Short mmCIF file of C-alpha atoms and ligand atoms in Angstrom, two decimals:
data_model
loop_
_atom_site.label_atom_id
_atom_site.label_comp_id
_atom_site.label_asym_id
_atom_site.label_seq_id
_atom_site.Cartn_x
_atom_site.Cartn_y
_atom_site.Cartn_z
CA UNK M 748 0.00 0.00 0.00
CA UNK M 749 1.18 3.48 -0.79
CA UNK M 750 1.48 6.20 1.74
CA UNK M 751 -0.81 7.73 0.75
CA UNK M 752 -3.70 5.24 0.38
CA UNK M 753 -3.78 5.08 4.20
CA UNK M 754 -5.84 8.15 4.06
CA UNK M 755 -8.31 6.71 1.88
CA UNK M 756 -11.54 6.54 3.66
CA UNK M 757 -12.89 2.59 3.59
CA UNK M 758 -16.70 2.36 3.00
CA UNK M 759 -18.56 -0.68 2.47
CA UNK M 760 -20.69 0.74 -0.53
CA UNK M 761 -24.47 -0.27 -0.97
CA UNK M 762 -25.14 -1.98 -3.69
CA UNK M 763 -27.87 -0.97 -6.72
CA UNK M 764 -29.89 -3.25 -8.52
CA UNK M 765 -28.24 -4.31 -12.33
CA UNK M 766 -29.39 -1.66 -14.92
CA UNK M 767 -28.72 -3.97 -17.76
CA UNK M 768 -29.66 -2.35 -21.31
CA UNK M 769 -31.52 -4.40 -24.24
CA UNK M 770 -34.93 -3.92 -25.90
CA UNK M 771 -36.64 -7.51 -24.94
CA UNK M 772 -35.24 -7.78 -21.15
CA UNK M 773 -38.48 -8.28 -18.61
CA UNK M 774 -36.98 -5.64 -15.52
CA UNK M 775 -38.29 -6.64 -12.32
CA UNK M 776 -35.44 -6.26 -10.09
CA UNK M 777 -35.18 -2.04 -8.86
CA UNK M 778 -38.84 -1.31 -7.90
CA UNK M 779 -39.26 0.87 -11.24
CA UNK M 780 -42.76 1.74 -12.14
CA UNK M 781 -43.52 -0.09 -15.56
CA UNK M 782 -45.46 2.94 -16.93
CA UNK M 783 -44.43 6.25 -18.26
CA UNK M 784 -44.45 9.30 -16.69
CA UNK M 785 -47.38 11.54 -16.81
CA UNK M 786 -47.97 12.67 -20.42
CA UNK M 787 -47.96 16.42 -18.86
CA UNK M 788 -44.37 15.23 -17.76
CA UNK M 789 -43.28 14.45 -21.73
CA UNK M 790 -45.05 17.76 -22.98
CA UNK M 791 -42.94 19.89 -20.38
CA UNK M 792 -39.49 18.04 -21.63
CA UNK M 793 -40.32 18.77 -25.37
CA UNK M 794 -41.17 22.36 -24.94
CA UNK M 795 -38.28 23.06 -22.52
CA UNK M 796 -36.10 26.17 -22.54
CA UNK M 797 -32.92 24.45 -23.29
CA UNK M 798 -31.35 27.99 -22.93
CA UNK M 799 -31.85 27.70 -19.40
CA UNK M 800 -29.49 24.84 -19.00
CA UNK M 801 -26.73 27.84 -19.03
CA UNK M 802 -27.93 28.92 -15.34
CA UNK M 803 -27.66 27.53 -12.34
CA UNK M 804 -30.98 26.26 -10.93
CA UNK M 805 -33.20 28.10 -8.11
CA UNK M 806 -31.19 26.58 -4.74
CA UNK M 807 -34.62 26.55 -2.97
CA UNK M 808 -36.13 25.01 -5.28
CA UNK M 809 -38.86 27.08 -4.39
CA UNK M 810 -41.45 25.53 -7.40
CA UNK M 811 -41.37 22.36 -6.26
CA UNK M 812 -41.37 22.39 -2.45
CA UNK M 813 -44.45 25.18 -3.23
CA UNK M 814 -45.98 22.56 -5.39
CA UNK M 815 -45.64 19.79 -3.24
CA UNK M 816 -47.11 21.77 -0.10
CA UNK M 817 -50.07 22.76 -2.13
CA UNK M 818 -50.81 19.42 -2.91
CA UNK M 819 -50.26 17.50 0.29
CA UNK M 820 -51.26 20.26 2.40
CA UNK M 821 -48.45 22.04 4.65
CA UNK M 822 -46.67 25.10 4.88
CA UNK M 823 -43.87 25.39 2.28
CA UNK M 824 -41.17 25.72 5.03
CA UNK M 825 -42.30 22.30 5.74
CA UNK M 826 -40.79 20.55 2.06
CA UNK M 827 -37.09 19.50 1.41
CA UNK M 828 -36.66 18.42 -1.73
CA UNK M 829 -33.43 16.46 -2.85
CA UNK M 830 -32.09 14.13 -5.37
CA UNK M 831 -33.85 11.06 -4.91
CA UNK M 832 -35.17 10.00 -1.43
CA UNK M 833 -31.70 8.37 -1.31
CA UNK M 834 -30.05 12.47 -0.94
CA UNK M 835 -32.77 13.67 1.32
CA UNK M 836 -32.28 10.63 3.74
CA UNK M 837 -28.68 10.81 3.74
CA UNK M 838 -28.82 14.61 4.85
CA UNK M 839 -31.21 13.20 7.75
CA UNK M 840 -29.05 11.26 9.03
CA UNK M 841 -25.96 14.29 8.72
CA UNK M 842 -28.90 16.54 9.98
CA UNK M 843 -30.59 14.53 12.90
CA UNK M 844 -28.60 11.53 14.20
CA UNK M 845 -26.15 13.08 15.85
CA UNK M 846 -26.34 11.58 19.64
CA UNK M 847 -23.40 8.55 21.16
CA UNK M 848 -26.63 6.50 21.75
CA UNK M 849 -27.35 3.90 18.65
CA UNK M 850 -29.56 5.16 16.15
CA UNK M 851 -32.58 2.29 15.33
CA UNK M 852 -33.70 0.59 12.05
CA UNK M 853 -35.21 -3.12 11.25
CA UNK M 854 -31.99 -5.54 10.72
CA UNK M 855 -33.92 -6.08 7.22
CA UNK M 856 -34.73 -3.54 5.64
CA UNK M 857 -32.91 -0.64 2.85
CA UNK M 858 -29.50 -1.67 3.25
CA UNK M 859 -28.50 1.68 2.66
CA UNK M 860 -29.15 2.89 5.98
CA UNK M 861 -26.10 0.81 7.54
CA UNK M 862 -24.18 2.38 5.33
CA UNK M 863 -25.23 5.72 5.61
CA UNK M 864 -24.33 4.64 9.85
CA UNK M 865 -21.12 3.73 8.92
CA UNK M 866 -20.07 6.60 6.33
CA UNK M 867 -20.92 9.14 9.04
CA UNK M 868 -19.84 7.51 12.20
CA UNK M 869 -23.61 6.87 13.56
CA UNK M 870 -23.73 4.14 15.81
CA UNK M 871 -26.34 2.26 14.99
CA UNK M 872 -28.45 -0.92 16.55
CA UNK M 873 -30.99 -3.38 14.39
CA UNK M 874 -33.76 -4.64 16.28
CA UNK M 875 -34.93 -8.39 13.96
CA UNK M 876 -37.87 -8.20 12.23
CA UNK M 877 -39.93 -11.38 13.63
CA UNK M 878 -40.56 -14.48 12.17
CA UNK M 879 -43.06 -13.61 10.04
CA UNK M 880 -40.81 -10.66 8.88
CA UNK M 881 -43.02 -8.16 10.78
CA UNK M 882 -41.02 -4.88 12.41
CA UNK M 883 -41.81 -5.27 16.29
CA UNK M 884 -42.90 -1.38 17.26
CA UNK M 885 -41.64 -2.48 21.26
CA UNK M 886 -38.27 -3.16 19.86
CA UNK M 887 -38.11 0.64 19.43
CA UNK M 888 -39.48 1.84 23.12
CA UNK M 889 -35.94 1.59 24.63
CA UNK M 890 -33.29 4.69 24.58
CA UNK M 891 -31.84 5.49 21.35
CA UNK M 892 -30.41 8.07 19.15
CA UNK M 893 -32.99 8.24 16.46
CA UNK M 894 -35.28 5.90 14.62
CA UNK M 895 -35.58 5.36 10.98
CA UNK M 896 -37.94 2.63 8.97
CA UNK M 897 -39.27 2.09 5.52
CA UNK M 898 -42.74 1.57 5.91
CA UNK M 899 -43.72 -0.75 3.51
CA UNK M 900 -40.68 -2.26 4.59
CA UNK M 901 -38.33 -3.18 1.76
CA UNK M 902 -37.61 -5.87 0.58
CA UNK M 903 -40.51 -7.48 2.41
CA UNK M 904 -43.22 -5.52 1.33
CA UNK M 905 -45.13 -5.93 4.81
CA UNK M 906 -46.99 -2.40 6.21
CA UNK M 907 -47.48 -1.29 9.72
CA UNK M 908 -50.56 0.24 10.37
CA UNK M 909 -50.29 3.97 10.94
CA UNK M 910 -51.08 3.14 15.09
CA UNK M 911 -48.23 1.23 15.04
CA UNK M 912 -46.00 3.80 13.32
CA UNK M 913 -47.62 5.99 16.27
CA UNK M 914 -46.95 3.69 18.73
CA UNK M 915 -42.98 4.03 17.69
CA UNK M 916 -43.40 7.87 17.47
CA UNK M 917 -44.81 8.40 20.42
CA UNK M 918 -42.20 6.48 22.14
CA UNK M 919 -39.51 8.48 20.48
CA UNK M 920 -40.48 11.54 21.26
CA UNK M 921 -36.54 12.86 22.46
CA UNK M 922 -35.17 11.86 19.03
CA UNK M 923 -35.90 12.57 15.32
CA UNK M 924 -37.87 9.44 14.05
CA UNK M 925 -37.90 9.13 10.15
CA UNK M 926 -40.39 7.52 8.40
CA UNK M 927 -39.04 6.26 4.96
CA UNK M 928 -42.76 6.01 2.47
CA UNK M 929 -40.84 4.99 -1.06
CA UNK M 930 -43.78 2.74 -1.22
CA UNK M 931 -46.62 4.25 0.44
CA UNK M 932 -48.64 4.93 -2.55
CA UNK M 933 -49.05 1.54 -3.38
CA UNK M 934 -51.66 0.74 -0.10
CA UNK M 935 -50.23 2.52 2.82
CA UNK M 936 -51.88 5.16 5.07
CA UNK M 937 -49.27 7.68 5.03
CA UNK M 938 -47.26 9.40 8.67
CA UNK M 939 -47.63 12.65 6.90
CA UNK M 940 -51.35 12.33 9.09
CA UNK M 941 -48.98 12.46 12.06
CA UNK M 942 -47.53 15.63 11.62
CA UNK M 943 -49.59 18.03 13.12
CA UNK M 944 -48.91 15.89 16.74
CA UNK M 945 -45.05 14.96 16.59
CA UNK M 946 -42.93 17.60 16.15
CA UNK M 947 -40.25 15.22 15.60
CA UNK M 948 -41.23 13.31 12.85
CA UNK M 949 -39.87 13.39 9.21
CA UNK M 950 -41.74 11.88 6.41
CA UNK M 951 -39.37 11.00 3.47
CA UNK M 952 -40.95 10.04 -0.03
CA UNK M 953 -40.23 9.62 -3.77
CA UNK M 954 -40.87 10.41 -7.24
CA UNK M 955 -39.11 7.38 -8.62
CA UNK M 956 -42.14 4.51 -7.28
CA UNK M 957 -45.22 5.46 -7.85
CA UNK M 958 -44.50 9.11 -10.11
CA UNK M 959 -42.29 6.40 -12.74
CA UNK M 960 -39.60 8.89 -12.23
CA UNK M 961 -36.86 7.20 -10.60
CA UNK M 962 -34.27 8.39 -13.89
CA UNK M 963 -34.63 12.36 -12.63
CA UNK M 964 -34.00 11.57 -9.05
CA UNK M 965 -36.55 13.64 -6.83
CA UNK M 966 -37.19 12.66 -3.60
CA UNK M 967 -38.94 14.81 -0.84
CA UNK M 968 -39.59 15.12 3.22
CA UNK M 969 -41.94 16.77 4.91
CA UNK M 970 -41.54 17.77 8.54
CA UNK M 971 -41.67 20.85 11.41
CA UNK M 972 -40.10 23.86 9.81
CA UNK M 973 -37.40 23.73 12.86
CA UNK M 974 -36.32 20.00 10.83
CA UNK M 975 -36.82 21.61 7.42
CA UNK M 976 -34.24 23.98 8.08
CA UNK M 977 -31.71 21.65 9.59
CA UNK M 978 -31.66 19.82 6.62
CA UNK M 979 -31.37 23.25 4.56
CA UNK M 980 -28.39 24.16 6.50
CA UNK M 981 -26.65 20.78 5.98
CA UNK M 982 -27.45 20.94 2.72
CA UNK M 983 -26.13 24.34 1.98
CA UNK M 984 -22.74 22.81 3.93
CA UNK M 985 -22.69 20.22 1.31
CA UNK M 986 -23.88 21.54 -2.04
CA UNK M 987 -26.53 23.99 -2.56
CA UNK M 988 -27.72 23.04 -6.08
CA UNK M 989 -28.47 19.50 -5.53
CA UNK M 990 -31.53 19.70 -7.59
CA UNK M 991 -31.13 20.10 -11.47
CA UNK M 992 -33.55 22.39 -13.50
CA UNK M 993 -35.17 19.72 -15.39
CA UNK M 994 -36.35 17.90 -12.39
CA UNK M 995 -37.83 20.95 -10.96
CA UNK M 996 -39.73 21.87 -13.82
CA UNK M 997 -40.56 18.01 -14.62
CA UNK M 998 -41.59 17.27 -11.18
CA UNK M 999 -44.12 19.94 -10.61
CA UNK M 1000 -45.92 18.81 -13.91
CA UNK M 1001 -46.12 15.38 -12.35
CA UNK M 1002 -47.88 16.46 -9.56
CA UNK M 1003 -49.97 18.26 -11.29
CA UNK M 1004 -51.36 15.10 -13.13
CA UNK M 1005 -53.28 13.65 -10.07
CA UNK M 1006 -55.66 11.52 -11.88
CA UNK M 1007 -52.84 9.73 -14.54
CA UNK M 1008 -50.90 9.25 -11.30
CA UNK M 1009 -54.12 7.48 -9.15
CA UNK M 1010 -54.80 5.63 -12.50
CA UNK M 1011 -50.99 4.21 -12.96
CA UNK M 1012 -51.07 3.40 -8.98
CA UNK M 1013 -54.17 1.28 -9.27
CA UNK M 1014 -52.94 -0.85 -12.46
CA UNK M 1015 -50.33 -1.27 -10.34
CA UNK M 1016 -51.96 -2.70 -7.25
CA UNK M 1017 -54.28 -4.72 -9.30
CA UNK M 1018 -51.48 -6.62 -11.30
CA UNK M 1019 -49.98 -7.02 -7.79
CA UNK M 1020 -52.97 -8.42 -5.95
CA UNK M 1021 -53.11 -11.05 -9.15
CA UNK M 1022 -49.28 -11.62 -8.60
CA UNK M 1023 -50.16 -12.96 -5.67
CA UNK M 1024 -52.94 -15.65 -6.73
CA UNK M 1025 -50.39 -16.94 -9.67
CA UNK M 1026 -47.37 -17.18 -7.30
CA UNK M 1027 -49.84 -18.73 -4.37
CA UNK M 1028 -50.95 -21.08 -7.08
CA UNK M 1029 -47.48 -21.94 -8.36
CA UNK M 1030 -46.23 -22.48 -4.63
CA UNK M 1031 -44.58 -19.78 -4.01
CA UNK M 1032 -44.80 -18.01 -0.54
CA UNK M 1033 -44.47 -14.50 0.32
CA UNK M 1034 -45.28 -11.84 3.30
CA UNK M 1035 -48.64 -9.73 1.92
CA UNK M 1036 -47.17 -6.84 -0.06
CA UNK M 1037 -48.54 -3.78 -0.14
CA UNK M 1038 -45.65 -2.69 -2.42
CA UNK M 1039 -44.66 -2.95 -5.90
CA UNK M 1040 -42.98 -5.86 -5.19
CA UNK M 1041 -43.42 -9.65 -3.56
CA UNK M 1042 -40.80 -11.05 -1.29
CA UNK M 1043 -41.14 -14.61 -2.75
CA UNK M 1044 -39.70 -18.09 -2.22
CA UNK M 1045 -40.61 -21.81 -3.03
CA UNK M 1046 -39.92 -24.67 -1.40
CA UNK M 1047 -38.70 -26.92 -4.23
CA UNK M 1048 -36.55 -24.00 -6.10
CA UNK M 1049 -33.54 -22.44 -4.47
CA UNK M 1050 -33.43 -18.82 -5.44
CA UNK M 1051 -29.97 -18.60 -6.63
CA UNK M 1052 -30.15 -21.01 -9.07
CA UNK M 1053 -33.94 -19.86 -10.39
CA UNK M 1054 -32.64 -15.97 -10.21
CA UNK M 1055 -30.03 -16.98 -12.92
CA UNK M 1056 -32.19 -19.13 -14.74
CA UNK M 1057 -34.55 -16.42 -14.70
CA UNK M 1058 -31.45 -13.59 -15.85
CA UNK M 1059 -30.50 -16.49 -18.39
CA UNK M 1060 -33.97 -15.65 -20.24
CA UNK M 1061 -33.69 -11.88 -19.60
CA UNK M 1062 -36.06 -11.48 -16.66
CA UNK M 1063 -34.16 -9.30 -14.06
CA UNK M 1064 -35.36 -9.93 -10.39
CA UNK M 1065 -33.17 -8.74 -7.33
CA UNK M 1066 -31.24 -12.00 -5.08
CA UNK M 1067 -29.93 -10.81 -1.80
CA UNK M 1068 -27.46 -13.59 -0.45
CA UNK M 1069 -28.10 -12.31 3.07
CA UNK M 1070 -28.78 -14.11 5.85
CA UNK M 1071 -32.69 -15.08 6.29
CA UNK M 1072 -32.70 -13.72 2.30
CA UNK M 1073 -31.12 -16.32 0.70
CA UNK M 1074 -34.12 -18.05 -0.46
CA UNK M 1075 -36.10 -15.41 -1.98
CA UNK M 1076 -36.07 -13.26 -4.46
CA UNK M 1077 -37.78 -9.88 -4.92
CA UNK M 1078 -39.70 -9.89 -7.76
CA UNK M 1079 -41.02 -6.06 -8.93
CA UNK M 1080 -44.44 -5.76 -9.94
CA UNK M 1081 -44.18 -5.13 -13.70
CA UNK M 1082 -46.91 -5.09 -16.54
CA UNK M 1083 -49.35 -7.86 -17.00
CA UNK M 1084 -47.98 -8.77 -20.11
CA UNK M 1085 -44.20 -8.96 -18.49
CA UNK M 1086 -45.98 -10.95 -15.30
CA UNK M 1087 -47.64 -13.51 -17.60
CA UNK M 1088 -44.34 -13.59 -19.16
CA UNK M 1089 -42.90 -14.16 -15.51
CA UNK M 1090 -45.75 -17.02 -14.68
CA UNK M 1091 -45.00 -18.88 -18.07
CA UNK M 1092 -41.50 -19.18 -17.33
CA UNK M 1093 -41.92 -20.32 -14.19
CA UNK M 1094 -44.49 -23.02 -15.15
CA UNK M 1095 -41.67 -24.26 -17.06
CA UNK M 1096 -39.38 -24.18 -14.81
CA UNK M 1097 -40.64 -25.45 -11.79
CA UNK M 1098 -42.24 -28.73 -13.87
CA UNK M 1099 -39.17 -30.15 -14.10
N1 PMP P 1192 -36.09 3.93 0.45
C1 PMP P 1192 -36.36 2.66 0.11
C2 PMP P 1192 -36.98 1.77 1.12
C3 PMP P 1192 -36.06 2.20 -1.18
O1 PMP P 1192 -36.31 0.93 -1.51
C4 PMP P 1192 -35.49 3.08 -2.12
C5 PMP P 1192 -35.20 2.61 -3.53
N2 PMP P 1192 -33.95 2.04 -3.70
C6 PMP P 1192 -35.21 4.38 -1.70
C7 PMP P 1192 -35.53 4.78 -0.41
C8 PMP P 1192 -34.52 5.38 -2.58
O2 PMP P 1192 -35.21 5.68 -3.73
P1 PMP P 1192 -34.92 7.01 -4.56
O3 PMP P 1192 -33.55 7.51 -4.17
O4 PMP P 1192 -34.98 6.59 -5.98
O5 PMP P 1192 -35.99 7.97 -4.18
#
């Protein structure tokens, strides 16, 4: 090793889902919505001012966080907007989790989170999910630094009711507790219903689910104004033009399109409820999504072997050799035609 490779700073990265490129591949394995953005959303990019491109964007980002208060109701010094929920939650941990005591999240769950722990020197605890793959809210009642959760849980799929999600707030009352909704669109009731009692609470959610935006990275919390501007002021200590002016513009237009986006939603929730009949009926088991994915496994099929045999006809799920994970696979909710696609292969493959 050279001298000065010493001071290289070792992480142990997360790592993303394959992005493999080809017309005819079935792409089940990042979570990405299977429909197009709302047509407002392709209008806006065709008529853009390209000539803006040559300034730097609004730092505020004052259209969108005023967009996205209008529509879900709060004060614009409640939005942060950031590049993907992935940037907002990683300035809430720089932001909020700041005590010696162990900050808490479910020992499965977004594996990003441990790494976000050990980038920034957070010590960190992971209560286990139960047998059933359920987060236990009691696991989260002792003394702590902060809480964070995805809720749906990923990559399990399984929601806690919003009581239960009080039950941890309420408990938690001394730290920041961050409620990660990637997925809440898809059958949740959302924290944001919370806000008005916990003062504490951060709601963190995404364009790149349930908006089919995930390739323009916009991600946004809500919160008290006091945690609004905390993140602000970390994020003007890091880089104040996270957000790019095509995702402003692009985003608001999406938001505005509130009946394409409860349409695309519900195709989505219906494929997945009939998901789960075919898989049931194949033998597959699975915690009850309420995703846009299925945590799945079968007894006669190991999942390593069926996730390549699977690749080796260009259906992309996501394997996570992990322990209590290495026999499922997480299988995104795609199209009906690219699930019947999915149900004939498996037919096939599980005959033998
Ligand atoms: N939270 C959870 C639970 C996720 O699964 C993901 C998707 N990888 C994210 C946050 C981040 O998504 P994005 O940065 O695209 O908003």
């Amino acid at each position: 090793m050279r001298a000065w490779e010493k001071n290289i700073r070792r992480v142990d990265p997360y790592v993303p889902g394959e992005q493999p490129s080809g017309e005819k591949l079935i792409k089940l394995n990042t979570n990405e919505n299977p429909y197009p953005p709302a047509p407002g959303v392709e209008r806006a990019l065709r008529e853009m001012d390209y000539g803006r491109l040559r300034k730097y964007p609004d730092p505020a980002a004052s259209v969108l966080t005023g967009c996205l208060a209008g529509y879900y109701g709060v004060g614009e010094d409640q939005v942060f907007v950031g590049v993907g929920s992935d940037d907002v939650l990683a300035m809430a941990f720089l932001a909020f989790f700041n005590s010696p005591k162990p900050i808490l999240f479910p020992d499965v769950s977004y594996s990003f989170y441990k790494v976000w722990a050990n980038l920034f020197g957070i010590p960190y605890e992971m209560p286990a999910l139960d047998q059933e793959f359920r987060i236990c809210p009691p696991d989260y009642y002792k003394e702590n630094g902060g809480v964070v959760f995805p809720n749906p849980n990923a990559p399990t799929g399984l929601l806690l009711g919003l009581g239960e999600v009080e039950d941890i707030i309420r408990h938690n009352q001394d730290v920041v507790v961050v409620v990660d909704e990637a997925y809440i669109d898809f059958g949740g009731r959302s924290a944001l219903a919370l806000l008005n009692r916990y003062e504490n609470l951060l709601v963190v959610q995404t364009f790149s689910k349930a908006r089919s935006m995930a390739g323009l990275r916009i991600g946004f919390a809500i919160g008290n104004p006091r945690l609004i501007r905390a993140l602000n002021d970390v994020k003007y200590s890091y880089n104040s033009y996270t957000m790019n002016m095509p995702s402003l513009v692009l985003g608001v237009e999406s938001v505005k399109e509130e009946r394409y986006f409860r349409d695309t939603v519900a195709k989505i929730v219906k494929t997945r409820e009939q998901a789960k009949k075919r898989l049931c009926a194949l033998g597959f088991t699975f915690p009850d999504s309420m995703s846009n994915f299925i945590f799945a496994r079968h007894e006669k099929a190991a999942a390593p072997k069926l996730f390549e045999a699977l690749k080796s006809r260009q259906i992309y799920v996501r394997y996570f050799a992990q322990p209590r994970l290495e026999n499922y696979l997480r299988i995104t909710v795609g199209t009906d035609e690219e699930m019947e696609e999915l149900y004939h292969f498996l037919e096939g493959y599980l005959a033998y």
